[in-house]
mmCIF file of C-alpha atoms in Angstrom:
data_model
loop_
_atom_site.group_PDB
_atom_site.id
_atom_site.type_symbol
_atom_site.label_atom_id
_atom_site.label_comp_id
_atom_site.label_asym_id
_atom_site.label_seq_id
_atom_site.Cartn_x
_atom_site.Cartn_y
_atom_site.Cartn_z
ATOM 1 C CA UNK A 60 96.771 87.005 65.214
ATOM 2 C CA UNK A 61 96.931 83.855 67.125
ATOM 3 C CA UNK A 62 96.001 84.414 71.019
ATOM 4 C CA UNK A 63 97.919 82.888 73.714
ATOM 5 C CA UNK A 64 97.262 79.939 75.422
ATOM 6 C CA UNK A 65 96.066 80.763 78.684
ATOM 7 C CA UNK A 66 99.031 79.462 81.424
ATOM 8 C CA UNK A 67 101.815 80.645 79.238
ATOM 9 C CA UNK A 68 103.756 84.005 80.508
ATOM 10 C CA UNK A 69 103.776 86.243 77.828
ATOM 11 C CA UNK A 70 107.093 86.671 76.654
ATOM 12 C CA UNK A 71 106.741 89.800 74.850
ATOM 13 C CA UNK A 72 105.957 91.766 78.340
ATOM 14 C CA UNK A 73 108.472 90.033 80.348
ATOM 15 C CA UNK A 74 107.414 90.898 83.576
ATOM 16 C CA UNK A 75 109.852 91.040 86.991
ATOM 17 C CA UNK A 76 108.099 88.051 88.539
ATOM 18 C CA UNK A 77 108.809 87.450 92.188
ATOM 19 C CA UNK A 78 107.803 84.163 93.746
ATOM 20 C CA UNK A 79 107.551 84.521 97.994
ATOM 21 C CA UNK A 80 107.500 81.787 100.446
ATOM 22 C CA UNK A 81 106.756 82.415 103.916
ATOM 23 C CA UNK A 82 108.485 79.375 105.737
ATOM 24 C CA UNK A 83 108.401 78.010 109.445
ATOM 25 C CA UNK A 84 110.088 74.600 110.376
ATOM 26 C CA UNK A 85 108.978 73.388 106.708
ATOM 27 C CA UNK A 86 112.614 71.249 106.574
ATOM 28 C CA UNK A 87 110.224 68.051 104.726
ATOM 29 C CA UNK A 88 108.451 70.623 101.454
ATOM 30 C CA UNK A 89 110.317 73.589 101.044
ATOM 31 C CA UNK A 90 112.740 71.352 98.352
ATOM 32 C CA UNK A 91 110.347 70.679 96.347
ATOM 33 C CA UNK A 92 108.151 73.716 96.952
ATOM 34 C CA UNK A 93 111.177 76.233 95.265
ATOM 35 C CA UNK A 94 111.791 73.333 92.935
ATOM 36 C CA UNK A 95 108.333 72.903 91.375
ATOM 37 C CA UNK A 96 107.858 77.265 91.286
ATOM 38 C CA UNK A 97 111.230 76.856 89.473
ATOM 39 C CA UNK A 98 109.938 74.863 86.750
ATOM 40 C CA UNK A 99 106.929 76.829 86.591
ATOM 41 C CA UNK A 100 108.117 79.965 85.951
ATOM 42 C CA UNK A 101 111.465 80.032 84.761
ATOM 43 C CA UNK A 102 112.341 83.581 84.432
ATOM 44 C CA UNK A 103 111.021 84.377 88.351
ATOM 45 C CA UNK A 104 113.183 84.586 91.304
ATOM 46 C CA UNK A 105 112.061 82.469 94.462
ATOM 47 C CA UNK A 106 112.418 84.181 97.846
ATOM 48 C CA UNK A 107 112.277 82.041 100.884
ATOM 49 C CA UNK A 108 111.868 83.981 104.312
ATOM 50 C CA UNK A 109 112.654 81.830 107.066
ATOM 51 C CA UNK A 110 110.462 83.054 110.118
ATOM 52 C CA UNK A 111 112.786 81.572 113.411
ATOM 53 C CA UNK A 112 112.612 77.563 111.935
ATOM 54 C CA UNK A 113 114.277 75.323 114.152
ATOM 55 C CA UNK A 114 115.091 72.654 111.194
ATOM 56 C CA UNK A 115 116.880 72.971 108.221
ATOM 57 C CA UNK A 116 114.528 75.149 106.407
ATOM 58 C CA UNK A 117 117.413 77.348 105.143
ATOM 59 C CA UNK A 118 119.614 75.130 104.019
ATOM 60 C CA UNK A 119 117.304 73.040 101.998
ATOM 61 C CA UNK A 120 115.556 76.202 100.143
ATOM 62 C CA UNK A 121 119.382 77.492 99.696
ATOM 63 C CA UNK A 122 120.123 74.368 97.757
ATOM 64 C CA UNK A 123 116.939 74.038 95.739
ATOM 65 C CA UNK A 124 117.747 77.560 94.555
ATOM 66 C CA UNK A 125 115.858 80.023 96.432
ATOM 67 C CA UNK A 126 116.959 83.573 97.616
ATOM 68 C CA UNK A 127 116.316 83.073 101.558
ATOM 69 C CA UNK A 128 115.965 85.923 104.466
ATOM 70 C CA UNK A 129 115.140 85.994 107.412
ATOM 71 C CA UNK A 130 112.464 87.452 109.333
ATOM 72 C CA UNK A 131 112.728 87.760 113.484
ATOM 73 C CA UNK A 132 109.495 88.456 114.651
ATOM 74 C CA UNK A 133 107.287 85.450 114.536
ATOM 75 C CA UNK A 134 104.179 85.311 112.791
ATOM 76 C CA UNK A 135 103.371 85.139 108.916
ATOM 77 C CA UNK A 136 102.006 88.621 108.937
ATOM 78 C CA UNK A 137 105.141 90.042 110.112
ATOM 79 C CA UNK A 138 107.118 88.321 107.056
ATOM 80 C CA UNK A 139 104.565 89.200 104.448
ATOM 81 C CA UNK A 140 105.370 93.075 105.589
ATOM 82 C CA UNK A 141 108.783 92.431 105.355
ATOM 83 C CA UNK A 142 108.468 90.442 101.832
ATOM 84 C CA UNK A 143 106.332 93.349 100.604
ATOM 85 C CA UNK A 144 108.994 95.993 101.925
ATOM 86 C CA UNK A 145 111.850 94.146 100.534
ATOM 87 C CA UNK A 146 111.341 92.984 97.142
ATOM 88 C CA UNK A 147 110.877 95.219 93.872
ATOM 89 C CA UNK A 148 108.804 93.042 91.065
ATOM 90 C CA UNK A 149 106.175 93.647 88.438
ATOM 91 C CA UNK A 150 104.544 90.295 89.834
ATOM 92 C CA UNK A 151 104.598 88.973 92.939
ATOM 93 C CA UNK A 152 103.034 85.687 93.513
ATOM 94 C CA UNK A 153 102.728 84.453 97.457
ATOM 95 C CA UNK A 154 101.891 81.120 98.448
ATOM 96 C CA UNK A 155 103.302 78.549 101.363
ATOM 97 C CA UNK A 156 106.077 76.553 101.872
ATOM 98 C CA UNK A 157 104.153 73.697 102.778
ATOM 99 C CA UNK A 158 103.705 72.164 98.895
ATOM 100 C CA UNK A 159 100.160 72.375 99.645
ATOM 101 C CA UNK A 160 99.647 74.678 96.312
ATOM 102 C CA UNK A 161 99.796 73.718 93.265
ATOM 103 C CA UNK A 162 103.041 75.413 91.428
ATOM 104 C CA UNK A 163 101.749 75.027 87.793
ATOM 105 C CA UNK A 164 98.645 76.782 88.495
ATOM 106 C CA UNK A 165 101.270 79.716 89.334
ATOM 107 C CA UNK A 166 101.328 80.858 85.442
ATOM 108 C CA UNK A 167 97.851 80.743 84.833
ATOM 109 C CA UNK A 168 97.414 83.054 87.543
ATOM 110 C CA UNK A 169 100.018 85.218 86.541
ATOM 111 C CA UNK A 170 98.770 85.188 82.882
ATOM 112 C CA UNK A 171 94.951 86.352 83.847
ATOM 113 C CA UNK A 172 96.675 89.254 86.312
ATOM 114 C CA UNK A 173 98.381 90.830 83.130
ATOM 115 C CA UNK A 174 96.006 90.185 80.529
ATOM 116 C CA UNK A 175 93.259 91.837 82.209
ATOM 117 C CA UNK A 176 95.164 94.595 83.870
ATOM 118 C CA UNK A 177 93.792 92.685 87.553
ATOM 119 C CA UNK A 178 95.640 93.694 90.759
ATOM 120 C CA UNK A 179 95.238 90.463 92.554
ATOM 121 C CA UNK A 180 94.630 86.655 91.931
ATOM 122 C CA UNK A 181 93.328 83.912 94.401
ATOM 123 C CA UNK A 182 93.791 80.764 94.056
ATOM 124 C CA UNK A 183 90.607 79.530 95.105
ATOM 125 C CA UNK A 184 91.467 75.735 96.843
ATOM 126 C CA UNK A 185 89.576 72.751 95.350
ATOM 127 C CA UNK A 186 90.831 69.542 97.097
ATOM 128 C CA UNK A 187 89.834 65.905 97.117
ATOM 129 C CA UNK A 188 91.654 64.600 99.951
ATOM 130 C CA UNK A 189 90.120 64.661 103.038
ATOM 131 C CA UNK A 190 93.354 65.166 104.934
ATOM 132 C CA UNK A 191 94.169 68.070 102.838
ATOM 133 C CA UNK A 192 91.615 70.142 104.223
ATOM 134 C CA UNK A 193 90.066 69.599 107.815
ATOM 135 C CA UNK A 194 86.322 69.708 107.834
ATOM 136 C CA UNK A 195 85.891 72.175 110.434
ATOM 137 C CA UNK A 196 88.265 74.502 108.745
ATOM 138 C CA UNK A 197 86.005 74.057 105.553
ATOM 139 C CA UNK A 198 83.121 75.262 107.464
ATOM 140 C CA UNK A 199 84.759 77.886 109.143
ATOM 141 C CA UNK A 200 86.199 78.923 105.679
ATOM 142 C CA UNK A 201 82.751 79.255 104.516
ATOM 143 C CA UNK A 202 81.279 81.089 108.005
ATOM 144 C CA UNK A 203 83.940 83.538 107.642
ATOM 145 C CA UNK A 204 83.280 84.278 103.772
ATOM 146 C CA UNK A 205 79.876 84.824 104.344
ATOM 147 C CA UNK A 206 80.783 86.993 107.369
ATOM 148 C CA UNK A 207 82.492 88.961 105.533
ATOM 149 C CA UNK A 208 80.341 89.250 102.559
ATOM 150 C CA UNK A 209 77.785 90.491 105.267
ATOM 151 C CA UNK A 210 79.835 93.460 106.400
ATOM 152 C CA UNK A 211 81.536 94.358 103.463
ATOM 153 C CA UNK A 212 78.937 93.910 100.697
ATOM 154 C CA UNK A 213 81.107 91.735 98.588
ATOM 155 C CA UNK A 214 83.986 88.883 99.111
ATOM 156 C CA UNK A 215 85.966 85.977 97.626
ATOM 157 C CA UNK A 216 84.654 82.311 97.488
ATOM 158 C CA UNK A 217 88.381 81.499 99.648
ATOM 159 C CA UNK A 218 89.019 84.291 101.445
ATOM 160 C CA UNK A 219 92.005 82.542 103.513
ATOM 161 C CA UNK A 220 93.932 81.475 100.395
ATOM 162 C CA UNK A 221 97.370 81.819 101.246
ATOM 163 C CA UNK A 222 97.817 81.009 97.291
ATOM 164 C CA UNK A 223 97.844 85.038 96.044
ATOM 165 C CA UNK A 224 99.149 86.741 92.625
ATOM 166 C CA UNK A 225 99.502 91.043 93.190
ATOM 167 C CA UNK A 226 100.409 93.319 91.091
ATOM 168 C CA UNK A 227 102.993 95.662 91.876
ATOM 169 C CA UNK A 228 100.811 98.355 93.071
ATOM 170 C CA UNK A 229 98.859 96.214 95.318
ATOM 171 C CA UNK A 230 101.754 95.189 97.140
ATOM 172 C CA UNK A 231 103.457 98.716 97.529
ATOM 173 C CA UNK A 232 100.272 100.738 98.620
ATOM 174 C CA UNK A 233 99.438 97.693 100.691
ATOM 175 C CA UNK A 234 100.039 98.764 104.540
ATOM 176 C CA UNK A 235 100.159 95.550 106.349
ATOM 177 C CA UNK A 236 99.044 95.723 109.702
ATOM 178 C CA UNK A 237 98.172 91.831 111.377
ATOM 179 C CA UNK A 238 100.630 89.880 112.278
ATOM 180 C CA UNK A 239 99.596 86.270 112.333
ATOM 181 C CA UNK A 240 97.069 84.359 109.943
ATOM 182 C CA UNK A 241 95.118 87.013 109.601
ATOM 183 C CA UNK A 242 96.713 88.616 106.885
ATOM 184 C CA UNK A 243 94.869 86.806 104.179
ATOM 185 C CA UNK A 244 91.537 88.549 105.735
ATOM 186 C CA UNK A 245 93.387 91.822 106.064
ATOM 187 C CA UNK A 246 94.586 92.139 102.594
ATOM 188 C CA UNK A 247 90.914 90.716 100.986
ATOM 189 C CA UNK A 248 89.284 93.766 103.184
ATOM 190 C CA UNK A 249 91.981 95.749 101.488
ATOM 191 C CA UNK A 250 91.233 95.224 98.185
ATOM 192 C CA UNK A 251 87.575 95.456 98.677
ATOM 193 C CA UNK A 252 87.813 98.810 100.325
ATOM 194 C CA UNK A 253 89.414 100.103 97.195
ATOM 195 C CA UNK A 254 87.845 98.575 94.953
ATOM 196 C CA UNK A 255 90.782 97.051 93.346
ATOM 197 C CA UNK A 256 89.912 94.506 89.910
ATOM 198 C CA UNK A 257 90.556 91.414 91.035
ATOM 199 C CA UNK A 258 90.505 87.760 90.028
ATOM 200 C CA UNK A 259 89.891 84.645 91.076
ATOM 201 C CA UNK A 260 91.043 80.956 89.712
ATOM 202 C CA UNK A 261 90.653 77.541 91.091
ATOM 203 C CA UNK A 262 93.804 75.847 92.062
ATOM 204 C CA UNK A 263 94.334 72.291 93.403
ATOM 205 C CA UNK A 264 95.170 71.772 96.645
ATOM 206 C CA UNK A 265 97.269 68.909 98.284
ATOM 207 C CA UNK A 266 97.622 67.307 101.914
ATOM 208 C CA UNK A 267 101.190 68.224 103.122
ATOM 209 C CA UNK A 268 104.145 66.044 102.793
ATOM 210 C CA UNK A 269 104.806 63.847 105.951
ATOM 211 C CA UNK A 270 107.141 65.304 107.807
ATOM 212 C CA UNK A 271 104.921 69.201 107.360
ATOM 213 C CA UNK A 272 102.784 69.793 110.392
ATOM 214 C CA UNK A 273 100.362 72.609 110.321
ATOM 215 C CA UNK A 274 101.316 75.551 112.401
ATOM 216 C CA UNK A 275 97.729 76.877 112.267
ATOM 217 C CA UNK A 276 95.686 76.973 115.499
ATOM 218 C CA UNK A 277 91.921 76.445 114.696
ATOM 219 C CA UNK A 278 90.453 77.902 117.702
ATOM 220 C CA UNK A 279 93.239 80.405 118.593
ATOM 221 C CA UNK A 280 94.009 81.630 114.811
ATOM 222 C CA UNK A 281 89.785 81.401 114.524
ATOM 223 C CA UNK A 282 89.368 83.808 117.153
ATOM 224 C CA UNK A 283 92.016 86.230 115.836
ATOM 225 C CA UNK A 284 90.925 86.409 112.349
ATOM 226 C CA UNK A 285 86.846 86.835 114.532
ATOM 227 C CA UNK A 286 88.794 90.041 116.094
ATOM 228 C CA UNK A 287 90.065 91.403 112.834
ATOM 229 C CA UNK A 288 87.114 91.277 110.730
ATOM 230 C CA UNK A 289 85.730 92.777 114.118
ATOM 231 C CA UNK A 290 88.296 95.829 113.934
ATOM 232 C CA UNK A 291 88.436 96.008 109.715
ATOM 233 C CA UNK A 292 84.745 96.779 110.308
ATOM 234 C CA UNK A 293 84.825 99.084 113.061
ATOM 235 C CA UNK A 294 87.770 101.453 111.377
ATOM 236 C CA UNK A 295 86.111 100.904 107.469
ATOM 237 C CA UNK A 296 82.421 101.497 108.368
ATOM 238 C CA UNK A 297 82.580 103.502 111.427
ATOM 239 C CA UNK A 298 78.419 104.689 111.202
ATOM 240 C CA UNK A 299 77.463 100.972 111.032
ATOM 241 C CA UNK A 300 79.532 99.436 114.179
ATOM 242 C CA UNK A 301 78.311 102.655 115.999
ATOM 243 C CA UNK A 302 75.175 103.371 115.093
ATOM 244 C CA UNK A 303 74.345 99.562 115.176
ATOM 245 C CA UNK A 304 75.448 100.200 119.043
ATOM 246 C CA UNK A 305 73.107 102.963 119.276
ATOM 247 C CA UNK A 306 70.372 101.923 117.677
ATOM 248 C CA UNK A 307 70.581 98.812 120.406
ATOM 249 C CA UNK A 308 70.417 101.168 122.945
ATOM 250 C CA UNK A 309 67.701 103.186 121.939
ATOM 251 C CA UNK A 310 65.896 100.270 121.519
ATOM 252 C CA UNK A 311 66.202 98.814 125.256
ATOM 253 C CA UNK A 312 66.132 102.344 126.256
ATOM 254 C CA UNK A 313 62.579 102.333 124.717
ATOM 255 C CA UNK A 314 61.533 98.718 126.195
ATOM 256 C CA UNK A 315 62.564 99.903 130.170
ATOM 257 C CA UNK A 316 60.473 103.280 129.235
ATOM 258 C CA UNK A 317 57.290 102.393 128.339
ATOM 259 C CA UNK A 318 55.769 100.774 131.627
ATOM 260 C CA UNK A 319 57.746 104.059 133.074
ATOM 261 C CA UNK A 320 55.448 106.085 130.394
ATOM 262 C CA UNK A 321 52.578 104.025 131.050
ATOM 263 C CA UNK A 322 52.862 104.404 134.755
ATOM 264 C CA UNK A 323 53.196 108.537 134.586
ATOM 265 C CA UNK A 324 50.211 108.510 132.409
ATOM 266 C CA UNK A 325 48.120 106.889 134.717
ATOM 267 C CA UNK A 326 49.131 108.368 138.083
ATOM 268 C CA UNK A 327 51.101 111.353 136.736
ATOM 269 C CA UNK A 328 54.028 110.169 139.029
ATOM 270 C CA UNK A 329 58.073 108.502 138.251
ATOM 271 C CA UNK A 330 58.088 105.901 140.946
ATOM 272 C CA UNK A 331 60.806 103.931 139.622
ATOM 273 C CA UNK A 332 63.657 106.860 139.323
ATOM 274 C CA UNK A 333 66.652 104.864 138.738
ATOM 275 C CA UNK A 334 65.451 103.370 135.938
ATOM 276 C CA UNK A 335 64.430 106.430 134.628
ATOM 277 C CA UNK A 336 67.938 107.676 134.810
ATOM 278 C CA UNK A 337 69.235 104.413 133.106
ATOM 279 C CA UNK A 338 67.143 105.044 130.202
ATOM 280 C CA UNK A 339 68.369 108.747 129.632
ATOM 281 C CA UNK A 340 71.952 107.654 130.566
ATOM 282 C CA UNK A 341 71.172 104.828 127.941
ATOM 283 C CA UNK A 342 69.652 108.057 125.245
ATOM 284 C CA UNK A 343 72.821 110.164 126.009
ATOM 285 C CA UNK A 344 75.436 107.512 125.380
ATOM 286 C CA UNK A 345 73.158 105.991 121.655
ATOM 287 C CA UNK A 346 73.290 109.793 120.390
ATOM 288 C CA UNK A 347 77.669 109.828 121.234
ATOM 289 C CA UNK A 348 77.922 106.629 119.757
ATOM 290 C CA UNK A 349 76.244 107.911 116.468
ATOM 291 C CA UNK A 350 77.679 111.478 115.820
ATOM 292 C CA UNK A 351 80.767 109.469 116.887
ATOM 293 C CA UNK A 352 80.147 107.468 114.115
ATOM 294 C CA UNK A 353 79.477 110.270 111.386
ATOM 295 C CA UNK A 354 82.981 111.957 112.587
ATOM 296 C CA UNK A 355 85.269 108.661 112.285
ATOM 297 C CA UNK A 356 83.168 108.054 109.053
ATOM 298 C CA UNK A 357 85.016 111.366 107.839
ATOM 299 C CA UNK A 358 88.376 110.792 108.693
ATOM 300 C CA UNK A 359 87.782 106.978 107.303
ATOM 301 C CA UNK A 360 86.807 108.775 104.529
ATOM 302 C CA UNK A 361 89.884 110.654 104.467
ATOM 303 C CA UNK A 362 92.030 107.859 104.556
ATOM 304 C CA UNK A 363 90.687 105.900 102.235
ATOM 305 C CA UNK A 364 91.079 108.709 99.804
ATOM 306 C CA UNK A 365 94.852 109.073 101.096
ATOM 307 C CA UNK A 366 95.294 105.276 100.028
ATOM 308 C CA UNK A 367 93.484 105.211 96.993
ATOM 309 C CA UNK A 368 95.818 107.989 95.911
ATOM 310 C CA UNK A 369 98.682 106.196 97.278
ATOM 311 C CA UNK A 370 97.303 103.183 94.999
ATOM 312 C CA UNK A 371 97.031 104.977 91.495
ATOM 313 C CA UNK A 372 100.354 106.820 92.354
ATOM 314 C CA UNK A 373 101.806 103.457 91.210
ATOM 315 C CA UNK A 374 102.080 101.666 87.438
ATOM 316 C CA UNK A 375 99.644 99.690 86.782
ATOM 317 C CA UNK A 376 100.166 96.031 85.895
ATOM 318 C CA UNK A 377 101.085 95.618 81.798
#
């Protein structure tokens, strides 16, 4: 029996296929944005959630087609919660208003999510025009993948691909916390922490139509996805963050005792008392921080179980 071409949907399984688009003041590519997911995938209905735009954003995705909603409180994080609250598909496949991503790549994706019975897709960005993709966020792309990688064992080559494919399951067990940029890091920790199958396929990626500005701050948004990793790693792998604390404090504790050691060896006396009191202070506080760690590690523990239940509760993708 003949095998599919890889980028068609297969008809046979006719999915509920769910395109979202997460739009702020994107008036100049939204048009053509719905318009080229359209022709993509035929069968899929295109939600637009308009997130506060002061332009025509609306009106524009109204007459290319798209469902649009609203979303009041700013931020893309907040609409992806929304968008994953809202909407009841077998396939939902996120990506930005902007035209940055490449619509045709959208059935491919969706084709290697059912075929191999995958959770998630991302659409790893290959560009070629320098405008397309600054250099600095290149290198902070690749700082932040390897960060991550570090504290997590494992990662994705584009961890801030806003260009996503989920399975049903995925998005329903999914409990969206951030509320800005962010949320690309949050939901690749989320996948990673259970272990989800996941996929990964290159897709081009474009410079924005003139008229598109970038709403992304590289500094600001930088420092807020620096905080999240920070947190995902403190609440995921509570006995590292602490005991990496007290294992730093045992170790100066042990560099200010020694001449203190030294000295009561030689002359039997403590002359330097404060510092002696530092250094148990500095004991006491190392041993908290790691039973501290071994408790949260539990009720981690407990949560994760809670979500991977929560996870296989749902139908898996066909």
């Amino acid at each position: 029996m003949a095998q599919p071409e890889r980028g068609t949907i297969l008809a046979s399984q006719q999915p509920r296929i769910a395109v979202l688009l997460p739009c702020y003041n994107e008036e100049a590519a939204i048009g053509a944005t719905v318009a080229g997911f359209r022709a993509a995938l035929p069968g899929a209905t295109v939600y637009v959630y308009d997130n506060n735009s002061r332009d025509r954003t609306r009106e524009v995705a109204t007459e290319a087609g798209a469902v649009v909603r609203t979303e009041r409180q700013q931020g893309k994080g907040h609409v992806v919660r929304r968008m994953f609250a809202d909407i009841d598909a077998d396939v939902y496949v996120m990506a930005d208003g902007d035209l940055t991503y490449d619509p045709k790549a959208a059935p491919a994706m969706v084709d290697q999510l059912l075929s191999e019975q995958l959770d998630m897709v991302v659409g790893t960005r290959k560009h070629e025009e320098a405008s397309a993709y600054r250099g600095g966020h290149v290198l902070g792309n690749k700082l932040f993948t390897g960060l991550l990688s570090g504290l997590f064992g494992r990662s994705f080559s584009d961890i801030f691909s806003g260009y996503r494919v989920f399975s049903r399951r995925f998005v329903k067990s999914f409990p969206v916390l951030s509320s800005g940029f962010e949320i690309e890091t949050e939901i690749s920790v989320h996948a990673l922490e259970l272990r989800m199958p996941v996929g990964e396929v290159e897709t081009a990626y474009g410079a924005r139509p003139e008229g598109s500005a970038s709403k992304l701050s590289t500094y600001g948004d930088g420092w807020r996805i620096l905080k999240t990793i920070g947190t995902l790693y403190r609440v995921e792998r509570p006995v590292l963050f602490y005991g990496s604390i007290g294992a730093l404090l045992v170790a100066l504790a042990i560099v200010l005792a020694v001449p203190l050691v030294i000295t009561y060896l030689h002359t039997g006396l403590v002359p330097r008392f404060p510092t002696a009191i530092l250094v148990t202070g500095m004991i006491i506080i190392a041993v908290l921080c790691f039973f501290a760690g071994l408790i949260l590690d539990t009720v981690t523990r407990g949560r994760r179980e809670v979500r991977r239940l929560a996870y296989l509760s749902l139908e898996a993708p066909r």
